[in-house]
Coordinates of C-alpha atoms and ligand atoms in Angstrom, one line a residue:
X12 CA -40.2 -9.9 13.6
X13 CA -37.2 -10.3 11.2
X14 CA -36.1 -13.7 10.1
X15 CA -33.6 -12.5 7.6
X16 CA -30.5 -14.0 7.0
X17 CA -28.9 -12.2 4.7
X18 CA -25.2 -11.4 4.3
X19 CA -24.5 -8.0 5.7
X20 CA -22.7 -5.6 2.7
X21 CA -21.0 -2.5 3.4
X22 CA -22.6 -0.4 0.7
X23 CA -26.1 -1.5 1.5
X24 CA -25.8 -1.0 5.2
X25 CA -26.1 -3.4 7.6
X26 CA -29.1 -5.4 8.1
X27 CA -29.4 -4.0 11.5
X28 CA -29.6 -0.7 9.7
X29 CA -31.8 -1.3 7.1
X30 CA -34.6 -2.6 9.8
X31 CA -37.5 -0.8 8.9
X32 CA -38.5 0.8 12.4
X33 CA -41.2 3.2 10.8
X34 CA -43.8 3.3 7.9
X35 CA -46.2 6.4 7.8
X36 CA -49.2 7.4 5.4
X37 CA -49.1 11.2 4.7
X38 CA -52.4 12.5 3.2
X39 CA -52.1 16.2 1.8
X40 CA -53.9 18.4 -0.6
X41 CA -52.0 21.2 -2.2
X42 CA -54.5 21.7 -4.9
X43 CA -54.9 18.1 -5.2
X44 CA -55.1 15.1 -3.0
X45 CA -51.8 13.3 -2.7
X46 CA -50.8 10.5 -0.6
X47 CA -47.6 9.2 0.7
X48 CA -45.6 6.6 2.0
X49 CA -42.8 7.6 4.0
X50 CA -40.9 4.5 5.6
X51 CA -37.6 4.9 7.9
X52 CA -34.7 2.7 8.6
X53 CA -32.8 2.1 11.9
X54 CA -30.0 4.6 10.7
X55 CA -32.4 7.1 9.8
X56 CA -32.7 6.3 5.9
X57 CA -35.9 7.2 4.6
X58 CA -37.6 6.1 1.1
X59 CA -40.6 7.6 -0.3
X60 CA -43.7 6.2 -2.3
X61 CA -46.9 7.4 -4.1
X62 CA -50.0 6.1 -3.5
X63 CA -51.9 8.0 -5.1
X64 CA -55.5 6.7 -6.2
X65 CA -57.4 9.8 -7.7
X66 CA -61.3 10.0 -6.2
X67 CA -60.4 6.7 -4.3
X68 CA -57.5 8.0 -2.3
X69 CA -58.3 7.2 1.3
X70 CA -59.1 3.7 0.6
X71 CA -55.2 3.3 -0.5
X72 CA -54.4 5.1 2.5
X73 CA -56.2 2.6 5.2
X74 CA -54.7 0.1 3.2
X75 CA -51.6 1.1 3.8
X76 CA -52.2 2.0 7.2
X77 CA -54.1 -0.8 8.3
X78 CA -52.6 -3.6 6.4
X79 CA -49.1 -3.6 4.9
X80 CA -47.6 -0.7 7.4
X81 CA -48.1 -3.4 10.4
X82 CA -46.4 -5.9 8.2
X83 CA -43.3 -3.7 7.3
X84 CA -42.0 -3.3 10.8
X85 CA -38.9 -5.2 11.7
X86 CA -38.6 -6.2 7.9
X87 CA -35.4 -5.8 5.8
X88 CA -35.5 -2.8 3.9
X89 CA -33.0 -4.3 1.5
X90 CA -35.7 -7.2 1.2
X91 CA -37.3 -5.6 -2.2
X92 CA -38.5 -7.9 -4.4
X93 CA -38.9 -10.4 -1.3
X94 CA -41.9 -8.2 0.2
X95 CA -43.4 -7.7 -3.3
X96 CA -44.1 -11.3 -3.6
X97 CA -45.1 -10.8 0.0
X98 CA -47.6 -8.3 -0.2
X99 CA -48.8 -9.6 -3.9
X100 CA -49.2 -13.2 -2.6
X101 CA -49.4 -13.0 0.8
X102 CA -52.3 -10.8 0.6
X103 CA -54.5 -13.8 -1.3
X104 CA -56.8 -11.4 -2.7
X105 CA -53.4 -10.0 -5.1
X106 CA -54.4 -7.7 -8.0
X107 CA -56.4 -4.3 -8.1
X108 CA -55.8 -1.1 -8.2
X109 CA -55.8 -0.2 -4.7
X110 CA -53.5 -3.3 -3.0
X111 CA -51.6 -2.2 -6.6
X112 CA -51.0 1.2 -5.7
X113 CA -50.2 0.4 -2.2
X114 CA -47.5 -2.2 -2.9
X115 CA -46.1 0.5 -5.5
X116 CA -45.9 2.8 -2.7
X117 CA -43.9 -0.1 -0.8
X118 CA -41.7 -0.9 -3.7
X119 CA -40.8 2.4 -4.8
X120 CA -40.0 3.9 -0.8
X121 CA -38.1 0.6 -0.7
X122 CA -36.3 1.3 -4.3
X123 CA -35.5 4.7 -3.0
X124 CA -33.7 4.0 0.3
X125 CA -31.9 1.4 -1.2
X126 CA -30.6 4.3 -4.0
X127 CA -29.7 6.2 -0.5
X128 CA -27.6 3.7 1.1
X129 CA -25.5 3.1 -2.1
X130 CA -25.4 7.0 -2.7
X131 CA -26.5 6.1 -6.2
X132 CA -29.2 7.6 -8.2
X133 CA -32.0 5.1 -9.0
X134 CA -31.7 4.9 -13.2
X135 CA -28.3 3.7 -11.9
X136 CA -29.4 0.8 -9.8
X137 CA -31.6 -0.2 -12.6
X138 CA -28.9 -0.4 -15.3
X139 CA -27.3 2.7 -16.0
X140 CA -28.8 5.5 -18.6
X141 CA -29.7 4.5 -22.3
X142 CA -30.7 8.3 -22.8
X143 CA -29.5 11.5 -22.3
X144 CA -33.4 12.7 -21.3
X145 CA -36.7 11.5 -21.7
X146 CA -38.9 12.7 -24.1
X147 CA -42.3 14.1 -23.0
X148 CA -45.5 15.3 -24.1
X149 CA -47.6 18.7 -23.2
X150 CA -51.4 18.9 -22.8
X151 CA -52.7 21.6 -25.3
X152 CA -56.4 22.2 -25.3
X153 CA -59.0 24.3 -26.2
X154 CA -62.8 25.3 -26.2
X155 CA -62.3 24.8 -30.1
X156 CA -59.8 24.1 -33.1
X157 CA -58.5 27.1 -33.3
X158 CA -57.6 27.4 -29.2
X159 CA -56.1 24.2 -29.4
X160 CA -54.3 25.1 -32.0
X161 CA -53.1 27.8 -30.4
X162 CA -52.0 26.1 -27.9
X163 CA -49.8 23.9 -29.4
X164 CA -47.9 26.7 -31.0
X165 CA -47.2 28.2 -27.1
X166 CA -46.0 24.5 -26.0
X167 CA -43.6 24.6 -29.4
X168 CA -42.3 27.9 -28.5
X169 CA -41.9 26.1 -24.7
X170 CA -39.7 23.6 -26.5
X171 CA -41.8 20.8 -26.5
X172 CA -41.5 18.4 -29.4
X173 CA -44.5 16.2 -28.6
X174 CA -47.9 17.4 -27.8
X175 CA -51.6 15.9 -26.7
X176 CA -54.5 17.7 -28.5
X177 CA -57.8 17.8 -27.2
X178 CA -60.8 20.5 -28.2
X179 CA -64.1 21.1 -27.4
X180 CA -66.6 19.3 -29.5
X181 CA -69.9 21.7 -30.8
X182 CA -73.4 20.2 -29.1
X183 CA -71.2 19.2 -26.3
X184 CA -70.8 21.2 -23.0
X185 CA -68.1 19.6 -21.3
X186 CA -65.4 17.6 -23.4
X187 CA -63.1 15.6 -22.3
X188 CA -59.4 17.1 -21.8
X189 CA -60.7 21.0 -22.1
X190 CA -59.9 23.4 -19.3
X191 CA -62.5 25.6 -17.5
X192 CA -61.6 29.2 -17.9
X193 CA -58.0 30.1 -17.9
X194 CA -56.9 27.3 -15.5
X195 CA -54.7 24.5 -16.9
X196 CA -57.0 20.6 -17.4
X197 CA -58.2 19.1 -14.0
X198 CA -60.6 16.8 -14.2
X199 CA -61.4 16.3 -10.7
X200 CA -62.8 19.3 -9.2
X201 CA -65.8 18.5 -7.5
X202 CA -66.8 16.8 -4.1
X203 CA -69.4 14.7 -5.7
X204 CA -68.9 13.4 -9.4
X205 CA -69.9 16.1 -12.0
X206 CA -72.3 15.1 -15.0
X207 CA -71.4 15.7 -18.2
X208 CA -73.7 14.7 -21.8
X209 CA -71.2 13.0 -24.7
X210 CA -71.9 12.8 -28.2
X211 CA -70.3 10.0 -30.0
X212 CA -71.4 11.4 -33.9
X213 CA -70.6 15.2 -32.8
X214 CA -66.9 13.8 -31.2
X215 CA -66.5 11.6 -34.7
X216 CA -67.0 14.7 -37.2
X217 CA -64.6 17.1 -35.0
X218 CA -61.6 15.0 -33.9
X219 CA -60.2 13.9 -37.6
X220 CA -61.1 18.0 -38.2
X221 CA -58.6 19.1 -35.1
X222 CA -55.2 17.6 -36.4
X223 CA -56.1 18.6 -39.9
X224 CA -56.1 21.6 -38.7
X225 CA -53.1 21.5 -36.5
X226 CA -50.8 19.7 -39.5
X227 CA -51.7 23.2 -41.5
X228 CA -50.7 25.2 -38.6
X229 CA -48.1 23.6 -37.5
X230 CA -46.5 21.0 -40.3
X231 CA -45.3 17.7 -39.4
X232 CA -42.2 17.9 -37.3
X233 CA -44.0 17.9 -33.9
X234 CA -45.5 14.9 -32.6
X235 CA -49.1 14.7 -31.9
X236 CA -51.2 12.4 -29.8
X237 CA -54.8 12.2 -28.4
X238 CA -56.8 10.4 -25.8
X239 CA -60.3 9.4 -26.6
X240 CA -60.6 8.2 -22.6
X241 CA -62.7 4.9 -23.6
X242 CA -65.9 6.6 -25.1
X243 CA -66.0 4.9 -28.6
X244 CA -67.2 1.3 -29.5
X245 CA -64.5 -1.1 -31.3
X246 CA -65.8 -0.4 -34.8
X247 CA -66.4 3.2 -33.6
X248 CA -62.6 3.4 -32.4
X249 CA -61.1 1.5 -36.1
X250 CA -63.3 4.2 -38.3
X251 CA -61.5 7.0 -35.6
X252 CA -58.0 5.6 -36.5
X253 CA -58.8 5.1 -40.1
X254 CA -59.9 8.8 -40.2
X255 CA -56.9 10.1 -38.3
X256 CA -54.2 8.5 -40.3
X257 CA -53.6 11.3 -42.8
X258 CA -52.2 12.9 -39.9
X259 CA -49.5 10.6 -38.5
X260 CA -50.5 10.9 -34.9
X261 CA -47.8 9.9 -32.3
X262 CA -50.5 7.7 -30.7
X263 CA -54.1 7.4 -30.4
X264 CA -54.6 6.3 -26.4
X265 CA -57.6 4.2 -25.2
X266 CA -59.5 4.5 -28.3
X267 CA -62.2 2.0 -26.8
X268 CA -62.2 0.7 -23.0
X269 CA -59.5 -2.2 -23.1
X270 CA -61.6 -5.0 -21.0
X271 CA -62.5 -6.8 -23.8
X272 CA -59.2 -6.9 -25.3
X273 CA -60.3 -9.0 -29.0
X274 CA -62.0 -5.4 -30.1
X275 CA -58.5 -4.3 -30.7
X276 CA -58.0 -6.6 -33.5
X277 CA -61.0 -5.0 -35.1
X278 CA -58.8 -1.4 -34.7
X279 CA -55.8 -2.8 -35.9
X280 CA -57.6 -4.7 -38.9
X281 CA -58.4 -1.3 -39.9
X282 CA -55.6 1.3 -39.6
X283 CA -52.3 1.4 -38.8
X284 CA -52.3 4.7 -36.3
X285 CA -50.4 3.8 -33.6
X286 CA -52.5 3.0 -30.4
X287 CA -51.7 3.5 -26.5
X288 CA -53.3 1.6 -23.7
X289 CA -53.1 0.8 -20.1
X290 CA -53.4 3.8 -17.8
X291 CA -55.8 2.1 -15.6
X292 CA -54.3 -1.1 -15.7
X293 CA -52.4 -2.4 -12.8
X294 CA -51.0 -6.1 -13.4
X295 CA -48.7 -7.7 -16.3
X296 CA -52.2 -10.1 -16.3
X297 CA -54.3 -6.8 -17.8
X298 CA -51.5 -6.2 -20.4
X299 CA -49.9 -9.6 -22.0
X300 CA -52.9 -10.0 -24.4
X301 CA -52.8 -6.9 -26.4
X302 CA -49.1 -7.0 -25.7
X303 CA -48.5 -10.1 -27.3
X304 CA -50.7 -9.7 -29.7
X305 CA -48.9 -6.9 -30.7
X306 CA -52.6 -5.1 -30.7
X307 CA -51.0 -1.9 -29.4
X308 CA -47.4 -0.3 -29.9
X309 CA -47.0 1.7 -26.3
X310 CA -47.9 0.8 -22.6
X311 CA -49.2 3.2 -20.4
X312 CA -49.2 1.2 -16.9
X313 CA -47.0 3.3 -14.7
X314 CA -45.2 2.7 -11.5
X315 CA -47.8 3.9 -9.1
X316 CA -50.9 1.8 -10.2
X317 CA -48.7 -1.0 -11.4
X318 CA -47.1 -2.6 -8.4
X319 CA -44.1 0.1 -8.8
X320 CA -40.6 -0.5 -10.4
X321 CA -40.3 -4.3 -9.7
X322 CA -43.6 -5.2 -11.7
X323 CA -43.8 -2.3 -14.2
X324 CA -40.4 -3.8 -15.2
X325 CA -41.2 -7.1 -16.0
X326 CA -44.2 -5.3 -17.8
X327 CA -41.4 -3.2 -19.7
X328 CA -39.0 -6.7 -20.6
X329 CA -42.4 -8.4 -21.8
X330 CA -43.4 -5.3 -23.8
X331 CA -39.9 -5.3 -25.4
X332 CA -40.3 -8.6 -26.5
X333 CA -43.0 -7.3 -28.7
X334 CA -41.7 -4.2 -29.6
X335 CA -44.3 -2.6 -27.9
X336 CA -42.8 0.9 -25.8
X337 CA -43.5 2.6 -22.5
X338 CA -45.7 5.8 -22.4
X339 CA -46.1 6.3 -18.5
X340 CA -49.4 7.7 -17.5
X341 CA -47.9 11.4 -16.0
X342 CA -51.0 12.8 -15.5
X343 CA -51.2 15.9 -12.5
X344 CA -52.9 13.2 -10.2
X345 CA -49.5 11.1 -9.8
X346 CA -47.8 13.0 -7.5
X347 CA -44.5 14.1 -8.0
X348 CA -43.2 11.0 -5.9
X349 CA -44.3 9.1 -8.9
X350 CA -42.8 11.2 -11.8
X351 CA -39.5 11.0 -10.2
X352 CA -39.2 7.5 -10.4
X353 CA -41.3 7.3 -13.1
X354 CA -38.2 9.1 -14.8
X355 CA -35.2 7.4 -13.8
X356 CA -37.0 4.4 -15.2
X357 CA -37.6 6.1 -18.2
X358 CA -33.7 7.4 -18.2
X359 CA -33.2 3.6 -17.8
X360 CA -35.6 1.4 -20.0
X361 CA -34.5 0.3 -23.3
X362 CA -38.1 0.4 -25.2
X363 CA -38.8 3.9 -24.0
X364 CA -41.0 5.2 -25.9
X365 CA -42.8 9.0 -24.7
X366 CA -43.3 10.0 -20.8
X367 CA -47.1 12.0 -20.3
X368 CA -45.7 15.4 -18.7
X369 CA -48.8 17.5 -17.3
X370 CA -47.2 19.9 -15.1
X371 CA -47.4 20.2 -11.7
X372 CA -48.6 23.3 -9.6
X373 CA -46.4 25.4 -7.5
X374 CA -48.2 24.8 -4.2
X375 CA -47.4 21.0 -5.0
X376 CA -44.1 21.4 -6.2
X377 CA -43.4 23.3 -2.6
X378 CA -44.6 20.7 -1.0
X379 CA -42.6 17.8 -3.3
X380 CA -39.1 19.5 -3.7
X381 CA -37.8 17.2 -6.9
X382 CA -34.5 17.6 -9.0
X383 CA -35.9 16.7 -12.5
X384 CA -36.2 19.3 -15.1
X385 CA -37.1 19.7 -18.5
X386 CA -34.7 20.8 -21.1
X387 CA -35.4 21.0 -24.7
X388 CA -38.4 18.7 -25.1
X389 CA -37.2 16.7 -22.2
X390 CA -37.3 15.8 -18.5
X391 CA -33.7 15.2 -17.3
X392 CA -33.2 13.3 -13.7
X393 CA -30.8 14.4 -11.3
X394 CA -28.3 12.6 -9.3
X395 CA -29.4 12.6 -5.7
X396 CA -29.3 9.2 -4.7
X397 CA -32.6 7.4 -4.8
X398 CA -35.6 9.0 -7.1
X399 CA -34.5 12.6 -5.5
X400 CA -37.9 13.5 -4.7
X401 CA -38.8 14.6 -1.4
X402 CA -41.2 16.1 1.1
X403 CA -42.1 18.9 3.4
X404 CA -43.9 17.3 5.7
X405 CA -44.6 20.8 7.7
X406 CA -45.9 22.1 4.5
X407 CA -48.1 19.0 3.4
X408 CA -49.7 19.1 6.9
X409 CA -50.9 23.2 6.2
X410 CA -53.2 21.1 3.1
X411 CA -55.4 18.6 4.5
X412 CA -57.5 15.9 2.3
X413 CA -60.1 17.3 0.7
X414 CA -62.6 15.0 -1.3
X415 CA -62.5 15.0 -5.1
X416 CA -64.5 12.6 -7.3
X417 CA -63.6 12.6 -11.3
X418 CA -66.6 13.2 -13.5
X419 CA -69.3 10.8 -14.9
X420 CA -70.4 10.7 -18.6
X421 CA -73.7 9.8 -20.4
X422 CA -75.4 10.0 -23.7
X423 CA -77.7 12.7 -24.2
X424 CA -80.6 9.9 -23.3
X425 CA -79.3 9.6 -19.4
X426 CA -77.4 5.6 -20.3
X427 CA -74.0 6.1 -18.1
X428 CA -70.9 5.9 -20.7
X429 CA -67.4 5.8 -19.7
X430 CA -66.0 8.9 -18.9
Ligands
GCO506 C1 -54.4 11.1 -19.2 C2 -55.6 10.7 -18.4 C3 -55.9 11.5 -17.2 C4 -56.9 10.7 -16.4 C5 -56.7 10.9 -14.9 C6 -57.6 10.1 -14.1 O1 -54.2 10.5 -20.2 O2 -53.6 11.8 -18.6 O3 -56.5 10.1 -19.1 O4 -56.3 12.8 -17.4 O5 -58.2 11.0 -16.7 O6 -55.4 10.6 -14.6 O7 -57.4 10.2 -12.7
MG507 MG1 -55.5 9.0 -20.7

């Protein structure tokens, strides 16, 4: 199937060698539904991509395996930005976050074979380093104030220099961002959606009460940031910001749900907290209004919903232009495929701005050997060639798929709110 005429290179391979001769989907479950895309050149080179859709993952997966893995065979591997525009265009329908997350899964097997064949490490191949390590932020949580505040103090002993604060919120049962039991924050954990009841006046008093709190306990070197997960109104979210502002919060993320993109001028008119935006965006088209607007100051569209490196960097250059930063979505539910390259992007971009750390488990970190680690308040990439994130495929097939939906939320009166 290969029409490509390209000059052959020595330190790409040839382009006999860099036919792609194999694409596979690998669904596996080490405590949480991952899946994979695992393609193979002619000389044996193999690249690896996340596609990783949480609740929705099998409908990635078919995707992938019904749709773009048929299309990949015979291609040039060295072809990158070539079968973006192919699978973006050429698929009419373009946009979304599943065809998204499967041509990120594409891109970013495709971005890491290519780091293979020129025994370079990817932040290399994107520009070289403009930091030493990328600075990340811990999840600290708590059934109340003074758990989460708690909290914060054991991440600070960790090292970190950036934390998320979340706590429980009296009259409601199940907040967002707070643990059950002793485990560590996972919303997913049911077959079918779990319920929960939300109370916007209840959330309204506690939240400005939390990082009071925490700028007592803890003072103001450590950065602190939060994630209202849509549930306020516009004039709800600018009163939020207003209140917090005393407290000099790193960012206030998705402060009200970002379709209707004007209702951030309504935040911004009122408060100058710094706001974060875009984990469930997938497209530059979802971004460039409140990007050039300058209606928020970080992105959070990562590489595996957003089309992968070849997209979320032209997201990155526009953002620049704007002095808006990156702040990656790093939540547990992006596999470790994803915070790898996630992080030599992050080693690489020059308006990085903060990179969402929520640890992984052990069972998945068996299954996705990687050779980041964090130092000091960091994550530092290593220099394997490609994003240096591999996997056990003998262990991944010991964990198969099992299905996990997110949780709902409504008002205490049954109306469905955003969760
Ligand atoms: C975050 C998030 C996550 C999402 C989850 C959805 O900021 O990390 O909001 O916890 O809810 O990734 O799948
Ligand atoms: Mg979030």
């Amino acid at each position: 199937m290969s029409t490509q005429t390209a000059s052959e290179t020595p330190a790409q391979g040839s382009l006999r060698d860099r036919e792609i001769v194999d694409a596979k989907v690998i669904v596996t479950c080490p405590g949480r539904n991952f899946v994979t895309l695992k393609i193979t050149t002619r000389s044996g080179v193999t690249g690896l991509g996340d596609a990783t859709l949480n609740g929705r993952e099998l409908a990635v997966a078919s995707y992938l395996q019904d749709h773009v893995v048929p299309n990949l065979i015979g291609r040039d591997a060295g072809r990158i930005e070539d079968l973006w525009q192919f699978l973006h265009r050429g698929a009419y329908w373009r946009r979304g976050p599943v065809t998204m997350t499967a041509i990120a899964a594409v891109d970013v097997a495709l971005w890491d074979i290519l780091g293979k064949m020129a025994g370079l490490p990817l932040y290399q191949l994107l520009g070289g380093r403009s930091r030493e390590g990328a600075l990340v932020y811990a999840h600290a949580n708590g059934r109340d104030i003074a758990e989460a505040s708690d909290q914060v103090g054991m991440y600070r002993e960790q090292g970190f220099l950036a934390i998320r604060a979340q706590c429980g919120v009296p009259g409601v049962k199940k907040a967002y961002g707070i643990s059950t039991g002793t485990k560590p924050y996972e919303p997913a954990e049911s077959e079918l959606p779990a319920e929960t009841i939300w109370n916007t006046p209840r959330y309204l008093e506690t939240a400005p009460r939390l990082f009071e709190q925490l700028r007592k306990d803890h003072g103001n070197e450590v950065e602190l940031l939060h994630d209202v997960h849509h549930r306020l109104t516009p004039i709800e979210a600018a009163r939020l910001a207003r209140d917090l502002e005393p407290y000099r919060l790193f960012w206030l993320e998705d402060a009200t749900p970002a379709e209707n993109q004007k209702s951030f001028e309504l935040i911004r008119k009122h408060s100058v907290t710094a706001l974060a935006v875009g984990e469930v965006f997938n497209s530059i088209w979802d971004c460039k209004h409140l990007i050039e607007n300058q209606l928020i100051d970080y992105i959070r569209t990562t590489i595996v919903h957003g089309g992968g490196i070849t997209h979320v960097r032209r997201i990155a250059d526009f953002a620049a232009l704007h002095q808006v930063r990156t702040g990656f979505h790093g939540a547990t539910d992006l596999s470790p495929v994803c915070m790898g390259a996630a992080l030599h992007f992050d080693t690489w971009v020059p308006n990085f701005g903060i990179q969402e750390y929520m640890f992984h488990s052990d069972q998945t970190n068996a299954v996705f050997s990687h050779d980041y680690a964090f130092r000091a308040g960091r994550l530092h990439v290593g220099d394997t060639p490609g994003h240096g994130v591999d996997i056990d495929e003998k262990l991944a097939a010991r964990y198969p798929y099992a299905p996990k939906q997110l949780p709902i939320a409504r008002l205490e009166d049954g109306t469905m709110w955003d969760w």
